[in-house]
CSV table of N, CA, C and O in Angstrom, one decimal:
chain,number,residue,atom,x,y,z
A,219,MET,N,12.8,5.3,2.8
A,219,MET,CA,11.7,5.6,1.9
A,219,MET,C,10.6,4.4,2.0
A,219,MET,O,11.0,3.3,2.0
A,220,LYS,N,9.4,4.8,2.1
A,220,LYS,CA,8.3,3.9,2.2
A,220,LYS,C,8.2,3.1,0.9
A,220,LYS,O,8.3,3.6,-0.3
A,221,PRO,N,7.9,1.8,0.9
A,221,PRO,CA,7.8,1.0,-0.3
A,221,PRO,C,6.6,1.5,-1.1
A,221,PRO,O,5.6,1.8,-0.6
A,222,GLN,N,6.8,1.4,-2.5
A,222,GLN,CA,5.7,1.9,-3.3
A,222,GLN,C,4.7,0.7,-3.5
A,222,GLN,O,3.5,1.0,-3.9
A,223,MET,N,5.0,-0.5,-3.2
A,223,MET,CA,4.1,-1.6,-3.4
A,223,MET,C,4.2,-2.6,-2.2
A,223,MET,O,5.2,-2.6,-1.5
A,224,GLY,N,3.1,-3.3,-2.0
A,224,GLY,CA,3.2,-4.3,-0.8
A,224,GLY,C,2.0,-5.2,-1.0
A,224,GLY,O,1.1,-5.1,-1.8
A,225,ASN,N,2.1,-6.2,-0.1
A,225,ASN,CA,1.0,-7.2,0.0
A,225,ASN,C,1.2,-7.7,1.5
A,225,ASN,O,2.2,-8.3,1.9
A,226,SER,N,0.1,-7.4,2.3
A,226,SER,CA,0.2,-7.7,3.6
A,226,SER,C,-0.4,-9.1,4.0
A,226,SER,O,-0.5,-9.4,5.2
A,227,ASN,N,-0.8,-9.8,3.0
A,227,ASN,CA,-1.4,-11.1,3.3
A,227,ASN,C,-1.1,-12.1,2.1
A,227,ASN,O,-1.9,-12.3,1.2
A,228,LEU,N,0.1,-12.7,2.1
A,228,LEU,CA,0.4,-13.7,1.1
A,228,LEU,C,0.9,-14.9,1.7
A,228,LEU,O,1.3,-15.0,2.9
A,229,GLN,N,0.8,-16.0,1.0
A,229,GLN,CA,1.3,-17.3,1.4
A,229,GLN,C,2.0,-17.9,0.3
A,229,GLN,O,1.6,-17.8,-0.8
A,230,ILE,N,3.2,-18.6,0.6
A,230,ILE,CA,3.9,-19.3,-0.5
A,230,ILE,C,3.6,-20.8,-0.3
A,230,ILE,O,3.7,-21.4,0.8
A,231,GLU,N,3.2,-21.4,-1.4
A,231,GLU,CA,2.8,-22.8,-1.4
A,231,GLU,C,3.9,-23.7,-0.8
A,231,GLU,O,5.1,-23.5,-1.2
A,232,GLY,N,3.7,-24.5,0.1
A,232,GLY,CA,4.6,-25.4,0.7
A,232,GLY,C,5.3,-24.9,1.9
A,232,GLY,O,6.1,-25.5,2.5
A,233,PHE,N,5.2,-23.6,2.2
A,233,PHE,CA,5.9,-22.9,3.3
A,233,PHE,C,5.0,-23.1,4.4
A,233,PHE,O,4.0,-22.3,4.6
A,234,MET,N,5.2,-24.1,5.3
A,234,MET,CA,4.4,-24.4,6.4
A,234,MET,C,5.1,-24.3,7.7
A,234,MET,O,6.3,-24.5,7.8
A,235,ASN,N,4.3,-24.2,8.8
A,235,ASN,CA,4.8,-24.2,10.2
A,235,ASN,C,3.8,-25.1,10.9
A,235,ASN,O,2.6,-24.7,11.1
A,236,ASN,N,4.2,-26.3,11.3
A,236,ASN,CA,3.3,-27.2,12.0
A,236,ASN,C,2.1,-27.5,11.2
A,236,ASN,O,1.0,-27.6,11.7
A,237,GLY,N,2.3,-27.7,9.9
A,237,GLY,CA,1.2,-28.1,9.0
A,237,GLY,C,0.3,-27.0,8.6
A,237,GLY,O,-0.7,-27.1,7.9
A,238,GLN,N,0.6,-25.8,9.1
A,238,GLN,CA,-0.4,-24.6,8.8
A,238,GLN,C,0.4,-23.7,7.8
A,238,GLN,O,1.7,-23.4,8.0
A,239,ALA,N,-0.3,-23.1,6.8
A,239,ALA,CA,0.3,-22.1,5.9
A,239,ALA,C,0.8,-20.9,6.8
A,239,ALA,O,0.1,-20.5,7.7
A,240,VAL,N,1.9,-20.3,6.4
A,240,VAL,CA,2.5,-19.2,7.1
A,240,VAL,C,2.0,-17.9,6.4
A,240,VAL,O,2.3,-17.8,5.2
A,241,ASN,N,1.4,-17.0,7.1
A,241,ASN,CA,1.1,-15.7,6.6
A,241,ASN,C,2.3,-14.9,6.5
A,241,ASN,O,3.1,-14.8,7.5
A,242,MET,N,2.5,-14.2,5.4
A,242,MET,CA,3.7,-13.4,5.2
A,242,MET,C,3.3,-12.0,4.6
A,242,MET,O,2.2,-11.8,4.3
A,243,THR,N,4.3,-11.1,4.6
A,243,THR,CA,4.1,-9.8,4.0
A,243,THR,C,5.2,-9.6,3.1
A,243,THR,O,6.3,-10.1,3.3
A,244,ALA,N,5.0,-8.8,2.1
A,244,ALA,CA,6.0,-8.4,1.1
A,244,ALA,C,6.0,-6.9,0.8
A,244,ALA,O,4.9,-6.3,0.9
A,245,ALA,N,7.2,-6.3,0.6
A,245,ALA,CA,7.2,-4.9,0.2
A,245,ALA,C,8.1,-4.8,-1.0
A,245,ALA,O,9.0,-5.5,-1.2
A,246,GLY,N,7.8,-3.8,-1.8
A,246,GLY,CA,8.5,-3.6,-3.0
A,246,GLY,C,8.8,-2.1,-3.2
A,246,GLY,O,8.0,-1.2,-2.9
A,247,TRP,N,10.0,-1.8,-3.8
A,247,TRP,CA,10.4,-0.4,-4.1
A,247,TRP,C,10.7,-0.3,-5.6
A,247,TRP,O,11.2,-1.2,-6.2
A,248,ILE,N,10.4,0.8,-6.1
A,248,ILE,CA,10.7,1.2,-7.5
A,248,ILE,C,12.0,1.9,-7.3
A,248,ILE,O,12.1,3.0,-6.6
A,249,ASN,N,13.1,1.4,-7.9
A,249,ASN,CA,14.5,2.1,-7.7
A,249,ASN,C,15.0,2.7,-8.9
A,249,ASN,O,14.8,2.1,-10.1
A,250,GLU,N,15.8,3.7,-8.8
A,250,GLU,CA,16.5,4.3,-9.8
A,250,GLU,C,17.9,3.7,-10.0
A,250,GLU,O,18.3,3.1,-9.0
A,251,PRO,N,18.5,3.8,-11.2
A,251,PRO,CA,19.8,3.2,-11.3
A,251,PRO,C,20.8,4.0,-10.4
A,251,PRO,O,20.6,5.1,-10.0
A,252,LYS,N,21.9,3.3,-10.1
A,252,LYS,CA,22.9,3.8,-9.1
A,252,LYS,C,23.4,5.2,-9.6
A,252,LYS,O,23.6,6.1,-8.7
A,253,GLU,N,23.6,5.3,-10.9
A,253,GLU,CA,24.1,6.6,-11.4
A,253,GLU,C,23.2,7.8,-11.2
A,253,GLU,O,23.5,8.9,-11.4
A,254,MET,N,21.9,7.5,-11.0
A,254,MET,CA,20.9,8.5,-10.8
A,254,MET,C,20.3,8.6,-9.4
A,254,MET,O,19.4,9.3,-9.1
A,255,LYS,N,21.0,7.9,-8.5
A,255,LYS,CA,20.6,7.9,-7.1
A,255,LYS,C,20.3,9.3,-6.5
A,255,LYS,O,21.2,10.2,-6.6
A,256,GLY,N,19.1,9.5,-6.1
A,256,GLY,CA,18.7,10.8,-5.5
A,256,GLY,C,18.5,11.9,-6.5
A,256,GLY,O,18.2,13.1,-6.1
A,257,SER,N,18.5,11.7,-7.8
A,257,SER,CA,18.3,12.7,-8.8
A,257,SER,C,16.8,13.1,-8.8
A,257,SER,O,15.9,12.2,-8.7
A,258,PRO,N,16.5,14.4,-8.9
A,258,PRO,CA,15.1,14.8,-8.9
A,258,PRO,C,14.3,14.2,-10.0
A,258,PRO,O,13.1,13.9,-9.9
A,259,GLU,N,14.9,14.0,-11.2
A,259,GLU,CA,14.3,13.5,-12.3
A,259,GLU,C,13.8,12.0,-12.1
A,259,GLU,O,12.7,11.6,-12.4
A,260,ALA,N,14.8,11.3,-11.5
A,260,ALA,CA,14.5,9.8,-11.1
A,260,ALA,C,13.3,9.8,-10.1
A,260,ALA,O,12.4,9.0,-10.2
A,261,MET,N,13.4,10.6,-9.1
A,261,MET,CA,12.4,10.6,-8.0
A,261,MET,C,11.0,10.9,-8.6
A,261,MET,O,10.0,10.4,-8.3
A,262,ALA,N,11.0,11.9,-9.5
A,262,ALA,CA,9.7,12.3,-10.2
A,262,ALA,C,9.2,11.2,-11.0
A,262,ALA,O,8.0,10.9,-11.0
A,263,ALA,N,10.0,10.4,-11.7
A,263,ALA,CA,9.6,9.3,-12.5
A,263,ALA,C,9.0,8.2,-11.6
A,263,ALA,O,8.0,7.6,-11.9
A,264,ILE,N,9.7,7.9,-10.5
A,264,ILE,CA,9.2,6.9,-9.5
A,264,ILE,C,7.8,7.4,-9.0
A,264,ILE,O,6.9,6.5,-9.0
A,265,GLU,N,7.6,8.6,-8.7
A,265,GLU,CA,6.3,9.1,-8.2
A,265,GLU,C,5.3,9.0,-9.3
A,265,GLU,O,4.1,8.6,-9.0
A,266,GLN,N,5.7,9.3,-10.5
A,266,GLN,CA,4.7,9.2,-11.6
A,266,GLN,C,4.2,7.7,-11.8
A,266,GLN,O,3.1,7.5,-12.0
A,267,ILE,N,5.2,6.8,-11.7
A,267,ILE,CA,4.9,5.4,-11.9
A,267,ILE,C,3.9,4.9,-10.9
A,267,ILE,O,2.9,4.3,-11.1
A,268,GLN,N,4.2,5.3,-9.6
A,268,GLN,CA,3.3,4.9,-8.5
A,268,GLN,C,1.9,5.6,-8.7
A,268,GLN,O,0.9,4.9,-8.5
A,269,SER,N,1.8,6.8,-9.1
A,269,SER,CA,0.6,7.5,-9.3
A,269,SER,C,-0.2,6.9,-10.4
A,269,SER,O,-1.4,6.6,-10.3
A,270,LEU,N,0.4,6.4,-11.5
A,270,LEU,CA,-0.3,5.8,-12.6
A,270,LEU,C,-0.7,4.4,-12.1
A,270,LEU,O,-1.9,4.0,-12.5
A,271,MET,N,0.0,3.7,-11.3
A,271,MET,CA,-0.4,2.4,-10.8
A,271,MET,C,-1.7,2.6,-10.0
A,271,MET,O,-2.7,1.8,-10.1
A,272,LEU,N,-1.7,3.6,-9.1
A,272,LEU,CA,-2.9,3.8,-8.2
A,272,LEU,C,-4.1,4.3,-9.1
A,272,LEU,O,-5.1,3.8,-8.9
A,273,GLN,N,-3.9,5.2,-10.0
A,273,GLN,CA,-4.9,5.7,-10.8
A,273,GLN,C,-5.6,4.6,-11.7
A,273,GLN,O,-6.8,4.6,-11.8
A,274,HIS,N,-4.8,3.7,-12.2
A,274,HIS,CA,-5.4,2.7,-13.1
A,274,HIS,C,-5.5,1.3,-12.5
A,274,HIS,O,-5.8,0.3,-13.1
A,275,ARG,N,-5.3,1.3,-11.1
A,275,ARG,CA,-5.4,0.0,-10.4
A,275,ARG,C,-4.5,-1.1,-10.9
A,275,ARG,O,-4.9,-2.2,-11.1
A,276,LEU,N,-3.3,-0.7,-11.3
A,276,LEU,CA,-2.3,-1.7,-11.8
A,276,LEU,C,-1.6,-2.4,-10.6
A,276,LEU,O,-1.4,-1.8,-9.6
A,277,VAL,N,-1.3,-3.7,-10.9
A,277,VAL,CA,-0.6,-4.4,-9.9
A,277,VAL,C,0.6,-5.1,-10.6
A,277,VAL,O,0.7,-5.2,-11.8
A,278,VAL,N,1.5,-5.6,-9.8
A,278,VAL,CA,2.7,-6.4,-10.3
A,278,VAL,C,2.6,-7.8,-9.8
A,278,VAL,O,2.5,-8.0,-8.5
A,279,SER,N,2.6,-8.8,-10.6
A,279,SER,CA,2.5,-10.2,-10.2
A,279,SER,C,3.9,-10.8,-10.4
A,279,SER,O,4.6,-10.6,-11.3
A,280,PHE,N,4.2,-11.7,-9.4
A,280,PHE,CA,5.5,-12.4,-9.4
A,280,PHE,C,5.2,-13.9,-9.3
A,280,PHE,O,4.3,-14.3,-8.7
A,281,GLN,N,6.1,-14.6,-9.9
A,281,GLN,CA,6.1,-16.1,-9.8
A,281,GLN,C,7.5,-16.5,-9.6
A,281,GLN,O,8.4,-16.1,-10.3
A,282,VAL,N,7.7,-17.5,-8.7
A,282,VAL,CA,9.1,-18.1,-8.5
A,282,VAL,C,9.0,-19.5,-8.7
A,282,VAL,O,8.1,-20.2,-8.3
A,283,ARG,N,10.0,-20.0,-9.5
A,283,ARG,CA,10.1,-21.4,-9.9
A,283,ARG,C,11.4,-21.9,-9.5
A,283,ARG,O,12.4,-21.2,-9.6
A,284,ALA,N,11.5,-23.2,-9.2
A,284,ALA,CA,12.8,-23.8,-8.8
A,284,ALA,C,13.4,-24.4,-10.1
A,284,ALA,O,12.7,-25.1,-10.9
A,285,LYS,N,14.7,-24.0,-10.4
A,285,LYS,CA,15.3,-24.5,-11.6
A,285,LYS,C,15.7,-25.9,-11.4
A,285,LYS,O,16.7,-26.2,-10.7
A,286,GLN,N,15.0,-26.8,-11.9
A,286,GLN,CA,15.2,-28.3,-11.8
A,286,GLN,C,15.2,-28.9,-13.2
A,286,GLN,O,14.1,-28.9,-13.9
A,287,GLY,N,16.3,-29.3,-13.7
A,287,GLY,CA,16.4,-29.9,-15.1
A,287,GLY,C,16.7,-28.8,-16.1
A,287,GLY,O,16.9,-27.6,-15.8
A,288,ASP,N,16.6,-29.2,-17.4
A,288,ASP,CA,16.9,-28.3,-18.5
A,288,ASP,C,15.6,-27.6,-19.1
A,288,ASP,O,15.8,-26.7,-19.8
A,289,ASP,N,14.5,-28.1,-18.8
A,289,ASP,CA,13.2,-27.6,-19.5
A,289,ASP,C,12.5,-26.6,-18.5
A,289,ASP,O,11.9,-27.1,-17.5
A,290,PRO,N,12.6,-25.3,-18.8
A,290,PRO,CA,11.9,-24.3,-17.9
A,290,PRO,C,10.4,-24.5,-17.8
A,290,PRO,O,9.8,-24.2,-16.8
A,291,THR,N,9.8,-25.1,-18.7
A,291,THR,CA,8.3,-25.4,-18.6
A,291,THR,C,8.0,-26.5,-17.6
A,291,THR,O,6.9,-26.6,-17.1
A,292,GLN,N,9.0,-27.2,-17.2
A,292,GLN,CA,8.8,-28.3,-16.2
A,292,GLN,C,9.3,-27.9,-14.8
A,292,GLN,O,9.2,-28.7,-13.9
A,293,TRP,N,9.8,-26.7,-14.6
A,293,TRP,CA,10.3,-26.3,-13.3
A,293,TRP,C,9.1,-26.1,-12.4
A,293,TRP,O,8.1,-25.4,-12.7
A,294,PRO,N,9.1,-26.6,-11.2
A,294,PRO,CA,8.0,-26.5,-10.3
A,294,PRO,C,7.9,-25.1,-9.7
A,294,PRO,O,8.8,-24.5,-9.4
A,295,LYS,N,6.6,-24.7,-9.7
A,295,LYS,CA,6.3,-23.3,-9.1
A,295,LYS,C,6.4,-23.4,-7.6
A,295,LYS,O,5.9,-24.3,-6.9
A,296,ILE,N,7.2,-22.5,-7.0
A,296,ILE,CA,7.4,-22.4,-5.5
A,296,ILE,C,6.3,-21.5,-5.0
A,296,ILE,O,5.7,-21.7,-3.9
A,297,GLY,N,6.0,-20.4,-5.7
A,297,GLY,CA,5.0,-19.4,-5.2
A,297,GLY,C,4.8,-18.4,-6.2
A,297,GLY,O,5.5,-18.2,-7.2
A,298,SER,N,3.7,-17.7,-6.0
A,298,SER,CA,3.3,-16.4,-6.8
A,298,SER,C,2.6,-15.5,-5.9
A,298,SER,O,1.9,-16.0,-4.9
A,299,TRP,N,2.7,-14.3,-6.2
A,299,TRP,CA,2.0,-13.3,-5.4
A,299,TRP,C,1.8,-12.0,-6.2
A,299,TRP,O,2.5,-11.8,-7.2
A,300,THR,N,0.9,-11.2,-5.7
A,300,THR,CA,0.6,-9.9,-6.4
A,300,THR,C,1.1,-8.8,-5.4
A,300,THR,O,0.9,-8.8,-4.2
A,301,MET,N,1.7,-7.8,-6.0
A,301,MET,CA,2.1,-6.6,-5.2
A,301,MET,C,1.1,-5.5,-5.6
A,301,MET,O,0.9,-5.2,-6.8
A,302,PHE,N,0.6,-4.8,-4.7
A,302,PHE,CA,-0.4,-3.7,-4.8
A,302,PHE,C,0.3,-2.4,-4.6
A,302,PHE,O,1.1,-2.3,-3.6
A,303,PRO,N,0.0,-1.3,-5.3
A,303,PRO,CA,0.6,0.0,-5.0
A,303,PRO,C,0.1,0.5,-3.7
A,303,PRO,O,-1.1,0.5,-3.4
A,304,ASN,N,1.0,1.0,-2.9
A,304,ASN,CA,0.7,1.7,-1.7
A,304,ASN,C,0.3,3.1,-1.9
A,304,ASN,O,0.9,3.8,-2.8
A,305,GLN,N,-0.6,3.7,-1.1
A,305,GLN,CA,-0.8,5.1,-1.2
A,305,GLN,C,0.4,5.8,-0.7
A,305,GLN,O,1.2,5.4,0.2
A,306,ARG,N,0.6,7.0,-1.3
A,306,ARG,CA,1.8,7.8,-0.9
A,306,ARG,C,1.5,8.4,0.5
A,306,ARG,O,0.3,8.5,0.9
A,307,GLU,N,2.5,8.7,1.3
A,307,GLU,CA,2.3,9.1,2.7
A,307,GLU,C,1.3,10.3,2.8
A,307,GLU,O,0.4,10.3,3.6
A,308,GLN,N,1.5,11.3,1.9
A,308,GLN,CA,0.6,12.5,1.9
A,308,GLN,C,-0.8,12.1,1.7
A,308,GLN,O,-1.8,12.6,2.3
A,309,GLN,N,-1.1,11.1,0.8
A,309,GLN,CA,-2.5,10.7,0.5
A,309,GLN,C,-3.0,9.9,1.6
A,309,GLN,O,-4.2,10.0,2.0
A,310,GLN,N,-2.2,9.2,2.4
A,310,GLN,CA,-2.6,8.4,3.5
A,310,GLN,C,-3.1,9.3,4.6
A,310,GLN,O,-4.1,9.1,5.3
A,311,GLN,N,-2.4,10.4,4.8
A,311,GLN,CA,-2.8,11.3,5.9
A,311,GLN,C,-4.1,12.0,5.6
A,311,GLN,O,-4.9,12.3,6.4
A,312,GLN,N,-4.3,12.2,4.3
A,312,GLN,CA,-5.5,13.0,3.9
A,312,GLN,C,-6.8,12.1,3.9
A,312,GLN,O,-7.9,12.6,4.2
A,313,ALA,N,-6.7,10.8,3.6
A,313,ALA,CA,-7.9,10.0,3.5
A,313,ALA,C,-7.7,8.6,4.0
A,313,ALA,O,-7.6,7.7,3.2
A,314,PRO,N,-7.6,8.3,5.2
A,314,PRO,CA,-7.4,7.0,5.7
A,314,PRO,C,-8.7,6.2,5.4
A,314,PRO,O,-8.6,4.9,5.1
A,315,GLN,N,-9.9,6.7,5.5
A,315,GLN,CA,-11.0,5.9,5.1
A,315,GLN,C,-11.1,5.5,3.7
A,315,GLN,O,-11.4,4.4,3.3
A,316,GLN,N,-10.6,6.4,2.7
A,316,GLN,CA,-10.5,6.0,1.3
A,316,GLN,C,-9.5,4.9,1.2
A,316,GLN,O,-9.7,4.0,0.3
A,317,GLN,N,-8.4,4.9,1.9
A,317,GLN,CA,-7.4,3.9,1.8
A,317,GLN,C,-8.0,2.5,2.2
A,317,GLN,O,-7.7,1.5,1.6
A,318,GLN,N,-8.8,2.5,3.3
A,318,GLN,CA,-9.4,1.2,3.7
A,318,GLN,C,-10.3,0.7,2.6
A,318,GLN,O,-10.3,-0.5,2.3
A,319,GLN,N,-11.1,1.6,1.9
A,319,GLN,CA,-12.0,1.2,0.9
A,319,GLN,C,-11.2,0.6,-0.3
A,319,GLN,O,-11.5,-0.3,-0.9
A,320,ALA,N,-10.1,1.3,-0.6
A,320,ALA,CA,-9.2,0.9,-1.7
A,320,ALA,C,-8.6,-0.5,-1.5
A,320,ALA,O,-8.6,-1.3,-2.4
A,321,GLN,N,-8.1,-0.7,-0.2
A,321,GLN,CA,-7.6,-2.0,0.1
A,321,GLN,C,-8.6,-3.1,0.0
A,321,GLN,O,-8.3,-4.2,-0.5
A,322,GLN,N,-9.8,-2.9,0.4
A,322,GLN,CA,-10.9,-3.9,0.2
A,322,GLN,C,-11.1,-4.2,-1.3
A,322,GLN,O,-11.3,-5.3,-1.6
A,323,GLN,N,-11.1,-3.1,-2.1
A,323,GLN,CA,-11.3,-3.3,-3.5
A,323,GLN,C,-10.1,-4.0,-4.1
A,323,GLN,O,-10.3,-4.9,-4.9
A,324,TRP,N,-8.9,-3.8,-3.7
A,324,TRP,CA,-7.7,-4.5,-4.2
A,324,TRP,C,-7.8,-6.0,-3.8
A,324,TRP,O,-7.2,-6.8,-4.5
A,325,GLN,N,-8.3,-6.2,-2.7
A,325,GLN,CA,-8.3,-7.6,-2.2
A,325,GLN,C,-9.2,-8.5,-3.1
A,325,GLN,O,-9.0,-9.8,-3.2
A,326,GLN,N,-10.2,-7.9,-3.7
A,326,GLN,CA,-11.1,-8.7,-4.6
A,326,GLN,C,-10.4,-9.4,-5.7
A,326,GLN,O,-10.4,-10.6,-5.9
A,327,PRO,N,-9.5,-8.7,-6.5
A,327,PRO,CA,-8.8,-9.4,-7.7
A,327,PRO,C,-7.8,-10.4,-7.1
A,327,PRO,O,-7.5,-11.4,-7.8
A,328,GLN,N,-7.3,-10.2,-5.9
A,328,GLN,CA,-6.3,-11.2,-5.4
A,328,GLN,C,-6.8,-12.5,-5.2
A,328,GLN,O,-6.1,-13.5,-5.4
A,329,GLN,N,-8.1,-12.7,-5.0
A,329,GLN,CA,-8.7,-14.0,-4.8
A,329,GLN,C,-8.8,-14.8,-6.2
A,329,GLN,O,-9.0,-16.0,-6.2
A,330,GLN,N,-8.7,-14.1,-7.3
A,330,GLN,CA,-8.9,-14.7,-8.6
A,330,GLN,C,-7.5,-15.4,-9.0
A,330,GLN,O,-6.5,-15.1,-8.5
A,331,SER,N,-7.7,-16.4,-9.8
A,331,SER,CA,-6.5,-17.2,-10.3
A,331,SER,C,-5.7,-16.3,-11.2
A,331,SER,O,-6.3,-15.5,-12.1
A,332,ALA,N,-4.4,-16.4,-11.2
A,332,ALA,CA,-3.5,-15.7,-12.1
A,332,ALA,C,-3.6,-16.5,-13.5
A,332,ALA,O,-3.8,-17.7,-13.5
A,333,PRO,N,-3.4,-15.7,-14.6
A,333,PRO,CA,-3.5,-16.4,-15.9
A,333,PRO,C,-2.5,-17.5,-16.2
A,333,PRO,O,-2.8,-18.3,-17.0
A,334,TRP,N,-1.4,-17.6,-15.4
A,334,TRP,CA,-0.4,-18.6,-15.7
A,334,TRP,C,-0.8,-19.9,-14.9
A,334,TRP,O,-0.1,-20.9,-15.2
A,335,ARG,N,-1.7,-19.9,-14.0
A,335,ARG,CA,-2.1,-21.0,-13.3
A,335,ARG,C,-3.0,-21.9,-14.1
A,335,ARG,O,-3.9,-21.4,-14.8
A,336,SER,N,-2.8,-23.2,-14.0
A,336,SER,CA,-3.7,-24.1,-14.7
A,336,SER,C,-4.6,-24.9,-13.8
A,336,SER,O,-4.5,-24.9,-12.6
């Protein structure tokens, strides 16, 4: 199954190769619980979530911190990134030009600072 979310251009702070930041890609899936694996209701819910994300331009942001010491507010941030909803396969086949335009629009918010960054 194709991932519902992705980011084809991310970098994790401090992850370097010969002094240069490494470009990475990330993929994300919305998963149903094991006891509902393959159920039509769960699949419909997953499709609805993805559709809502696309319709309202919602993204999911992640932040990873290293657990060092007892105070979580002092844990150093390793990285953060945003996951963008992918077009469903059917939509991709119907409108590749619209997808390119949407990706360009999605990249604009990516340049802005996340609210947790100081």
